[in-house]
mmCIF file of C-alpha atoms in Angstrom:
data_model
loop_
_atom_site.group_PDB
_atom_site.id
_atom_site.type_symbol
_atom_site.label_atom_id
_atom_site.label_comp_id
_atom_site.label_asym_id
_atom_site.label_seq_id
_atom_site.Cartn_x
_atom_site.Cartn_y
_atom_site.Cartn_z
ATOM 1 C CA UNK A 17 70.088 129.041 113.706
ATOM 2 C CA UNK A 18 73.268 130.001 115.570
ATOM 3 C CA UNK A 19 72.535 131.935 118.742
ATOM 4 C CA UNK A 20 73.878 135.379 119.496
ATOM 5 C CA UNK A 21 76.765 135.712 121.930
ATOM 6 C CA UNK A 22 76.686 137.982 124.970
ATOM 7 C CA UNK A 23 79.722 140.270 125.268
ATOM 8 C CA UNK A 24 80.448 142.399 128.333
ATOM 9 C CA UNK A 25 82.806 145.345 128.720
ATOM 10 C CA UNK A 26 84.282 144.992 132.200
ATOM 11 C CA UNK A 27 85.306 147.942 134.334
ATOM 12 C CA UNK A 28 83.724 150.715 136.357
ATOM 13 C CA UNK A 29 80.893 151.056 133.812
ATOM 14 C CA UNK A 30 79.937 147.474 132.952
ATOM 15 C CA UNK A 31 77.958 147.132 129.724
ATOM 16 C CA UNK A 32 76.698 144.041 127.924
ATOM 17 C CA UNK A 33 75.408 143.618 124.361
ATOM 18 C CA UNK A 34 74.436 140.672 122.185
ATOM 19 C CA UNK A 35 76.513 140.014 119.055
ATOM 20 C CA UNK A 36 74.718 138.280 116.188
ATOM 21 C CA UNK A 37 76.578 135.488 114.379
ATOM 22 C CA UNK A 38 79.363 137.003 112.283
ATOM 23 C CA UNK A 39 78.834 140.496 113.693
ATOM 24 C CA UNK A 40 82.049 142.351 114.663
ATOM 25 C CA UNK A 41 82.305 143.508 118.276
ATOM 26 C CA UNK A 42 82.545 147.168 117.262
ATOM 27 C CA UNK A 43 79.453 147.005 115.067
ATOM 28 C CA UNK A 44 77.394 145.369 117.822
ATOM 29 C CA UNK A 45 78.381 147.829 120.545
ATOM 30 C CA UNK A 46 77.885 150.939 118.400
ATOM 31 C CA UNK A 47 74.468 149.742 117.219
ATOM 32 C CA UNK A 48 73.447 149.557 120.878
ATOM 33 C CA UNK A 49 74.746 153.085 121.482
ATOM 34 C CA UNK A 50 77.613 151.775 123.612
ATOM 35 C CA UNK A 51 80.866 153.598 122.853
ATOM 36 C CA UNK A 52 84.047 151.782 121.914
ATOM 37 C CA UNK A 53 87.048 153.700 120.517
ATOM 38 C CA UNK A 54 87.041 153.580 116.704
ATOM 39 C CA UNK A 55 88.541 155.309 113.708
ATOM 40 C CA UNK A 56 89.241 153.548 110.381
ATOM 41 C CA UNK A 57 87.011 150.454 110.811
ATOM 42 C CA UNK A 58 89.353 148.681 108.370
ATOM 43 C CA UNK A 59 91.818 147.067 110.759
ATOM 44 C CA UNK A 60 94.640 149.438 109.821
ATOM 45 C CA UNK A 61 94.843 151.973 112.678
ATOM 46 C CA UNK A 62 94.585 149.984 115.923
ATOM 47 C CA UNK A 63 92.305 152.553 117.594
ATOM 48 C CA UNK A 64 89.641 149.977 118.459
ATOM 49 C CA UNK A 65 91.925 147.511 120.261
ATOM 50 C CA UNK A 66 90.372 145.825 123.295
ATOM 51 C CA UNK A 67 91.631 143.046 125.563
ATOM 52 C CA UNK A 68 89.819 139.743 125.411
ATOM 53 C CA UNK A 69 89.475 138.725 129.086
ATOM 54 C CA UNK A 70 87.425 135.580 128.498
ATOM 55 C CA UNK A 71 85.739 133.781 125.644
ATOM 56 C CA UNK A 72 86.883 133.491 122.055
ATOM 57 C CA UNK A 73 86.677 135.460 118.806
ATOM 58 C CA UNK A 74 87.299 134.866 115.128
ATOM 59 C CA UNK A 75 89.486 137.447 113.395
ATOM 60 C CA UNK A 76 91.850 137.763 110.434
ATOM 61 C CA UNK A 77 95.580 137.945 111.057
ATOM 62 C CA UNK A 78 96.642 141.418 112.246
ATOM 63 C CA UNK A 79 99.887 143.119 111.244
ATOM 64 C CA UNK A 80 102.282 143.854 114.111
ATOM 65 C CA UNK A 81 102.473 147.428 112.803
ATOM 66 C CA UNK A 82 98.810 147.762 113.819
ATOM 67 C CA UNK A 83 98.734 145.585 116.922
ATOM 68 C CA UNK A 84 102.136 144.809 118.432
ATOM 69 C CA UNK A 85 103.307 141.296 119.280
ATOM 70 C CA UNK A 86 103.170 142.044 123.016
ATOM 71 C CA UNK A 87 99.594 143.306 122.744
ATOM 72 C CA UNK A 88 98.551 140.241 120.790
ATOM 73 C CA UNK A 89 100.255 137.957 123.311
ATOM 74 C CA UNK A 90 98.353 139.750 126.089
ATOM 75 C CA UNK A 91 95.005 139.062 124.461
ATOM 76 C CA UNK A 92 94.361 142.312 122.589
ATOM 77 C CA UNK A 93 92.195 142.146 119.472
ATOM 78 C CA UNK A 94 90.706 144.685 117.069
ATOM 79 C CA UNK A 95 87.016 145.186 117.802
ATOM 80 C CA UNK A 96 86.282 146.133 114.183
ATOM 81 C CA UNK A 97 87.674 142.833 112.881
ATOM 82 C CA UNK A 98 86.769 140.371 115.669
ATOM 83 C CA UNK A 99 83.525 138.392 115.801
ATOM 84 C CA UNK A 100 82.748 136.438 118.990
ATOM 85 C CA UNK A 101 82.461 132.666 118.786
ATOM 86 C CA UNK A 102 81.306 132.354 122.416
ATOM 87 C CA UNK A 103 80.090 134.585 125.214
ATOM 88 C CA UNK A 104 82.968 136.887 126.118
ATOM 89 C CA UNK A 105 84.294 139.669 128.299
ATOM 90 C CA UNK A 106 86.447 142.494 126.974
ATOM 91 C CA UNK A 107 88.367 145.329 128.581
ATOM 92 C CA UNK A 108 88.863 148.755 126.973
ATOM 93 C CA UNK A 109 92.262 150.458 127.506
ATOM 94 C CA UNK A 110 92.083 152.944 130.383
ATOM 95 C CA UNK A 111 93.381 155.772 128.172
ATOM 96 C CA UNK A 112 90.630 155.284 125.580
ATOM 97 C CA UNK A 113 88.528 158.095 127.035
ATOM 98 C CA UNK A 114 85.003 158.668 125.797
ATOM 99 C CA UNK A 115 83.558 159.565 122.445
ATOM 100 C CA UNK A 116 80.370 160.042 120.445
ATOM 101 C CA UNK A 117 77.533 157.738 121.443
ATOM 102 C CA UNK A 118 75.315 158.031 118.388
ATOM 103 C CA UNK A 119 73.808 154.632 117.544
ATOM 104 C CA UNK A 120 75.175 153.007 114.399
ATOM 105 C CA UNK A 121 72.431 152.643 111.782
ATOM 106 C CA UNK A 122 71.811 151.208 108.330
ATOM 107 C CA UNK A 123 70.644 153.979 106.017
ATOM 108 C CA UNK A 124 69.107 154.263 102.577
ATOM 109 C CA UNK A 125 69.499 157.583 100.839
ATOM 110 C CA UNK A 126 68.702 159.161 97.492
ATOM 111 C CA UNK A 127 71.254 161.137 95.518
ATOM 112 C CA UNK A 128 70.177 164.774 95.203
ATOM 113 C CA UNK A 129 73.190 166.141 93.377
ATOM 114 C CA UNK A 130 76.536 165.083 91.890
ATOM 115 C CA UNK A 131 78.767 167.955 90.812
ATOM 116 C CA UNK A 132 82.409 168.300 89.785
ATOM 117 C CA UNK A 133 84.110 170.716 92.189
ATOM 118 C CA UNK A 134 87.803 170.213 91.299
ATOM 119 C CA UNK A 135 90.091 168.024 89.209
ATOM 120 C CA UNK A 136 89.021 164.410 89.814
ATOM 121 C CA UNK A 137 86.830 165.524 92.742
ATOM 122 C CA UNK A 138 83.045 165.399 93.120
ATOM 123 C CA UNK A 139 80.611 166.764 95.672
ATOM 124 C CA UNK A 140 77.812 164.260 96.288
ATOM 125 C CA UNK A 141 74.699 165.235 98.235
ATOM 126 C CA UNK A 142 72.465 162.454 99.568
ATOM 127 C CA UNK A 143 69.060 162.925 101.155
ATOM 128 C CA UNK A 144 67.914 160.472 103.828
ATOM 129 C CA UNK A 145 64.356 159.927 105.048
ATOM 130 C CA UNK A 146 65.193 159.720 108.742
ATOM 131 C CA UNK A 147 67.641 162.346 110.096
ATOM 132 C CA UNK A 148 71.043 161.000 111.149
ATOM 133 C CA UNK A 149 72.385 161.874 114.571
ATOM 134 C CA UNK A 150 76.149 162.381 114.306
ATOM 135 C CA UNK A 151 79.026 164.536 115.562
ATOM 136 C CA UNK A 152 80.867 166.983 113.342
ATOM 137 C CA UNK A 153 83.872 165.153 111.872
ATOM 138 C CA UNK A 154 82.380 161.656 111.663
ATOM 139 C CA UNK A 155 81.976 159.542 108.527
ATOM 140 C CA UNK A 156 79.588 157.195 106.750
ATOM 141 C CA UNK A 157 80.292 153.917 104.964
ATOM 142 C CA UNK A 158 78.859 153.532 101.457
ATOM 143 C CA UNK A 159 77.938 150.053 100.243
ATOM 144 C CA UNK A 160 79.313 149.645 96.705
ATOM 145 C CA UNK A 161 76.472 148.174 94.592
ATOM 146 C CA UNK A 162 76.899 144.607 93.444
ATOM 147 C CA UNK A 163 79.905 143.954 95.637
ATOM 148 C CA UNK A 164 78.870 144.523 99.237
ATOM 149 C CA UNK A 165 82.212 146.253 99.727
ATOM 150 C CA UNK A 166 82.314 149.290 102.012
ATOM 151 C CA UNK A 167 84.022 152.645 101.452
ATOM 152 C CA UNK A 168 84.316 155.480 103.960
ATOM 153 C CA UNK A 169 83.436 159.141 103.301
ATOM 154 C CA UNK A 170 83.242 161.963 105.836
ATOM 155 C CA UNK A 171 80.225 164.224 106.123
ATOM 156 C CA UNK A 172 80.956 167.824 105.112
ATOM 157 C CA UNK A 173 77.655 169.185 106.443
ATOM 158 C CA UNK A 174 77.225 170.082 110.129
ATOM 159 C CA UNK A 175 75.021 167.956 112.434
ATOM 160 C CA UNK A 176 72.344 170.682 112.262
ATOM 161 C CA UNK A 177 71.583 169.463 108.723
ATOM 162 C CA UNK A 178 70.965 165.791 109.512
ATOM 163 C CA UNK A 179 68.742 164.829 106.568
ATOM 164 C CA UNK A 180 70.914 166.026 103.656
ATOM 165 C CA UNK A 181 74.451 164.686 103.776
ATOM 166 C CA UNK A 182 77.317 166.198 101.774
ATOM 167 C CA UNK A 183 80.440 164.283 100.736
ATOM 168 C CA UNK A 184 83.640 165.257 98.900
ATOM 169 C CA UNK A 185 84.971 162.331 96.879
ATOM 170 C CA UNK A 186 88.266 162.164 94.993
ATOM 171 C CA UNK A 187 88.797 159.673 92.190
ATOM 172 C CA UNK A 188 91.036 156.699 92.935
ATOM 173 C CA UNK A 189 92.463 155.256 89.680
ATOM 174 C CA UNK A 190 90.576 152.033 88.936
ATOM 175 C CA UNK A 191 88.868 152.422 92.312
ATOM 176 C CA UNK A 192 85.990 150.042 92.925
ATOM 177 C CA UNK A 193 83.857 152.796 94.458
ATOM 178 C CA UNK A 194 85.056 155.822 92.468
ATOM 179 C CA UNK A 195 86.124 154.883 88.908
ATOM 180 C CA UNK A 196 83.736 151.959 88.655
ATOM 181 C CA UNK A 197 80.692 153.504 90.312
ATOM 182 C CA UNK A 198 80.577 157.082 91.626
ATOM 183 C CA UNK A 199 82.497 158.771 88.789
ATOM 184 C CA UNK A 200 81.142 156.343 86.206
ATOM 185 C CA UNK A 201 77.398 156.254 86.761
ATOM 186 C CA UNK A 202 76.153 157.750 90.054
ATOM 187 C CA UNK A 203 73.484 160.367 89.320
ATOM 188 C CA UNK A 204 70.508 162.269 90.703
ATOM 189 C CA UNK A 205 67.760 159.973 91.981
ATOM 190 C CA UNK A 206 69.954 156.917 92.485
ATOM 191 C CA UNK A 207 69.523 155.019 95.777
ATOM 192 C CA UNK A 208 72.548 154.689 98.054
ATOM 193 C CA UNK A 209 72.943 152.177 100.882
ATOM 194 C CA UNK A 210 75.027 153.435 103.804
ATOM 195 C CA UNK A 211 75.743 152.817 107.461
ATOM 196 C CA UNK A 212 77.063 155.054 110.195
ATOM 197 C CA UNK A 213 78.056 157.213 111.853
ATOM 198 C CA UNK A 214 81.620 156.090 112.622
ATOM 199 C CA UNK A 215 84.758 157.630 114.045
ATOM 200 C CA UNK A 216 86.302 159.467 116.990
ATOM 201 C CA UNK A 217 87.617 162.417 114.954
ATOM 202 C CA UNK A 218 85.007 164.873 116.197
ATOM 203 C CA UNK A 219 84.592 168.480 117.242
ATOM 204 C CA UNK A 220 85.365 168.920 120.935
ATOM 205 C CA UNK A 221 82.373 170.994 121.985
ATOM 206 C CA UNK A 222 83.718 171.369 125.523
ATOM 207 C CA UNK A 223 86.603 173.546 124.298
ATOM 208 C CA UNK A 224 86.331 177.184 123.280
ATOM 209 C CA UNK A 225 90.013 177.475 122.307
ATOM 210 C CA UNK A 226 90.933 179.139 118.999
ATOM 211 C CA UNK A 227 91.119 176.492 116.279
ATOM 212 C CA UNK A 228 93.651 175.483 113.646
ATOM 213 C CA UNK A 229 92.229 173.364 110.798
ATOM 214 C CA UNK A 230 94.737 171.701 108.459
ATOM 215 C CA UNK A 231 93.237 169.899 105.458
ATOM 216 C CA UNK A 232 94.857 167.951 102.646
ATOM 217 C CA UNK A 233 92.680 167.410 99.563
ATOM 218 C CA UNK A 234 89.239 166.041 100.454
ATOM 219 C CA UNK A 235 90.325 166.007 104.091
ATOM 220 C CA UNK A 236 88.547 169.346 103.926
ATOM 221 C CA UNK A 237 85.173 167.574 104.222
ATOM 222 C CA UNK A 238 85.095 166.809 107.977
ATOM 223 C CA UNK A 239 86.829 170.121 108.722
ATOM 224 C CA UNK A 240 84.019 171.923 106.905
ATOM 225 C CA UNK A 241 81.545 170.149 109.175
ATOM 226 C CA UNK A 242 83.609 171.033 112.255
ATOM 227 C CA UNK A 243 84.065 174.685 111.258
ATOM 228 C CA UNK A 244 80.366 175.196 110.498
ATOM 229 C CA UNK A 245 79.384 173.506 113.750
ATOM 230 C CA UNK A 246 81.795 175.696 115.731
ATOM 231 C CA UNK A 247 80.517 178.879 114.061
ATOM 232 C CA UNK A 248 76.904 177.905 114.746
ATOM 233 C CA UNK A 249 77.771 177.688 118.426
ATOM 234 C CA UNK A 250 79.917 180.846 118.437
ATOM 235 C CA UNK A 251 79.819 183.092 115.337
ATOM 236 C CA UNK A 252 82.923 184.943 116.587
ATOM 237 C CA UNK A 253 85.042 181.815 117.081
ATOM 238 C CA UNK A 254 88.681 182.242 116.002
ATOM 239 C CA UNK A 255 89.342 179.643 113.300
ATOM 240 C CA UNK A 256 92.336 179.390 110.956
ATOM 241 C CA UNK A 257 91.738 177.013 108.032
ATOM 242 C CA UNK A 258 94.604 175.906 105.785
ATOM 243 C CA UNK A 259 93.641 173.824 102.748
ATOM 244 C CA UNK A 260 96.558 172.136 101.007
ATOM 245 C CA UNK A 261 96.524 170.708 97.467
ATOM 246 C CA UNK A 262 99.106 170.327 94.716
ATOM 247 C CA UNK A 263 97.655 172.515 91.954
ATOM 248 C CA UNK A 264 95.048 175.251 91.594
ATOM 249 C CA UNK A 265 92.845 172.766 89.713
ATOM 250 C CA UNK A 266 92.723 170.565 92.845
ATOM 251 C CA UNK A 267 91.369 173.384 95.008
ATOM 252 C CA UNK A 268 87.642 173.701 95.674
ATOM 253 C CA UNK A 269 85.057 175.582 97.761
ATOM 254 C CA UNK A 270 87.187 178.726 97.503
ATOM 255 C CA UNK A 271 84.268 181.123 97.093
ATOM 256 C CA UNK A 272 82.372 179.377 99.891
ATOM 257 C CA UNK A 273 85.201 179.890 102.384
ATOM 258 C CA UNK A 274 85.886 183.439 101.261
ATOM 259 C CA UNK A 275 82.211 184.306 101.680
ATOM 260 C CA UNK A 276 82.074 182.601 105.071
ATOM 261 C CA UNK A 277 85.154 184.552 106.194
ATOM 262 C CA UNK A 278 83.465 187.796 105.117
ATOM 263 C CA UNK A 279 80.546 186.974 107.435
ATOM 264 C CA UNK A 280 82.704 185.731 110.319
ATOM 265 C CA UNK A 281 85.696 188.011 111.021
ATOM 266 C CA UNK A 282 87.252 185.366 113.286
ATOM 267 C CA UNK A 283 87.627 182.938 110.372
ATOM 268 C CA UNK A 284 90.752 183.061 108.215
ATOM 269 C CA UNK A 285 90.950 180.890 105.099
ATOM 270 C CA UNK A 286 94.346 180.118 103.539
ATOM 271 C CA UNK A 287 94.634 177.949 100.410
ATOM 272 C CA UNK A 288 98.099 176.396 99.973
ATOM 273 C CA UNK A 289 99.504 175.048 96.694
ATOM 274 C CA UNK A 290 102.551 172.788 97.015
ATOM 275 C CA UNK A 291 103.456 172.568 93.304
ATOM 276 C CA UNK A 292 102.202 175.821 91.852
ATOM 277 C CA UNK A 293 102.450 179.522 92.580
ATOM 278 C CA UNK A 294 100.210 182.472 91.810
ATOM 279 C CA UNK A 295 97.225 181.768 94.073
ATOM 280 C CA UNK A 296 97.031 181.645 97.844
ATOM 281 C CA UNK A 297 100.253 180.532 99.520
ATOM 282 C CA UNK A 298 102.981 178.355 98.072
ATOM 283 C CA UNK A 299 104.060 175.372 100.177
ATOM 284 C CA UNK A 300 102.757 172.646 102.450
ATOM 285 C CA UNK A 301 100.136 173.520 105.061
ATOM 286 C CA UNK A 302 102.421 172.682 107.999
ATOM 287 C CA UNK A 303 105.193 174.932 106.709
ATOM 288 C CA UNK A 304 102.780 177.789 106.040
ATOM 289 C CA UNK A 305 101.350 177.388 109.547
ATOM 290 C CA UNK A 306 104.823 177.651 111.093
ATOM 291 C CA UNK A 307 105.474 180.807 109.072
ATOM 292 C CA UNK A 308 102.225 182.373 110.292
ATOM 293 C CA UNK A 309 102.507 181.725 114.045
ATOM 294 C CA UNK A 310 105.232 182.219 116.610
ATOM 295 C CA UNK A 311 103.236 180.286 119.208
ATOM 296 C CA UNK A 312 100.148 178.094 119.262
ATOM 297 C CA UNK A 313 99.858 177.772 123.027
ATOM 298 C CA UNK A 314 96.194 177.635 123.989
ATOM 299 C CA UNK A 315 95.056 176.571 120.489
ATOM 300 C CA UNK A 316 93.414 173.320 119.446
ATOM 301 C CA UNK A 317 93.968 171.686 116.060
ATOM 302 C CA UNK A 318 92.106 169.360 113.730
ATOM 303 C CA UNK A 319 94.083 167.737 110.909
ATOM 304 C CA UNK A 320 92.718 165.542 108.136
ATOM 305 C CA UNK A 321 94.212 164.263 104.893
ATOM 306 C CA UNK A 322 96.996 161.981 103.623
ATOM 307 C CA UNK A 323 99.169 160.421 106.353
ATOM 308 C CA UNK A 324 102.333 162.372 105.411
ATOM 309 C CA UNK A 325 100.454 165.665 105.538
ATOM 310 C CA UNK A 326 98.872 164.830 108.902
ATOM 311 C CA UNK A 327 102.198 163.734 110.425
ATOM 312 C CA UNK A 328 103.928 166.897 109.195
ATOM 313 C CA UNK A 329 101.063 169.018 110.491
ATOM 314 C CA UNK A 330 101.282 167.460 113.949
ATOM 315 C CA UNK A 331 105.009 168.246 114.047
ATOM 316 C CA UNK A 332 104.301 171.837 112.971
ATOM 317 C CA UNK A 333 101.722 172.294 115.749
ATOM 318 C CA UNK A 334 104.085 170.893 118.371
ATOM 319 C CA UNK A 335 106.944 173.003 117.016
ATOM 320 C CA UNK A 336 104.817 176.027 117.808
ATOM 321 C CA UNK A 337 104.205 174.652 121.311
ATOM 322 C CA UNK A 338 100.666 173.386 120.951
ATOM 323 C CA UNK A 339 99.785 170.792 123.591
ATOM 324 C CA UNK A 340 99.635 167.278 122.155
ATOM 325 C CA UNK A 341 96.311 166.588 123.876
ATOM 326 C CA UNK A 342 94.752 169.425 121.832
ATOM 327 C CA UNK A 343 95.750 167.929 118.479
ATOM 328 C CA UNK A 344 93.026 165.849 116.813
ATOM 329 C CA UNK A 345 93.842 163.943 113.637
ATOM 330 C CA UNK A 346 92.335 161.708 110.956
ATOM 331 C CA UNK A 347 94.433 160.051 108.250
ATOM 332 C CA UNK A 348 92.922 159.206 104.889
ATOM 333 C CA UNK A 349 94.410 155.912 103.732
ATOM 334 C CA UNK A 350 93.548 153.721 100.728
ATOM 335 C CA UNK A 351 91.167 150.855 101.378
ATOM 336 C CA UNK A 352 93.242 147.743 102.175
ATOM 337 C CA UNK A 353 93.184 144.655 100.010
ATOM 338 C CA UNK A 354 90.360 142.462 101.209
ATOM 339 C CA UNK A 355 88.478 145.412 102.723
ATOM 340 C CA UNK A 356 85.368 144.543 104.691
ATOM 341 C CA UNK A 357 82.493 143.067 102.732
ATOM 342 C CA UNK A 358 78.926 142.761 104.003
ATOM 343 C CA UNK A 359 77.727 139.179 104.219
#
């Protein structure tokens, strides 16, 4: 049997973990409760880059759009894609900061409910036997039955409800996880294999600034978790939620947000339709935000959805003079070809 390799993060807070054969660096560190920056876990965002100081790793070729040629020449690798082939030392970029330290776990859940909430969109509720410790905004990976392939879905429930996880899932045409499993056959009582939690897109509990939440489609899921968590901590928190979709049929949870706003006067809910008029506001969430505010100084923002929507939302926040360090973002991107498979 091949032995595990010892990998050390060098710096002011030296930490060492053992990586099993074939285990990615990121997976090993998070399972030991040791934080490394992470976001997509698919090798497409570059958030988890670390510098290999000594030792060797095995990893697939990385696009220069994710990890630049200079970084690669200087020994940087993606922790989510790199498996050590010897004992090693790695260095985390000094600007990586800190993040959630919830141990990564393998989970088995049971489907409690599958319900259609909008056009080509389902809400899936999964019960788990052992409560999951996570931060509002994080996600879980589902194991697609029969394939071992992983797909990422954000929790929509707050961390205070750790044993019943809620997900919002939009159909992807001919999608391995959606068309060929979740929308096709997933039902009450079915077992679901998962692992998590993952991600650095989380509620900053140290800040009490008024909040802007910009969601595109099912990007509403982690923002629901963040909003509920913030309101649990401060029922009077000022929160402005903008949910952008194309058509009225794509919109969901309208009554939930309207009812929540009735109970929390600091919460304002604004649905935005980009290709239809007659309900809510017409236009993209970033444009509507700019129309509503002359200044966003002192605000914090959380943006989640398609990349174009997130990029436009960031520009809108900065246009209204929000500090860049207060803008948190998560881009929903399609699973890449050759997405990670469990072995």
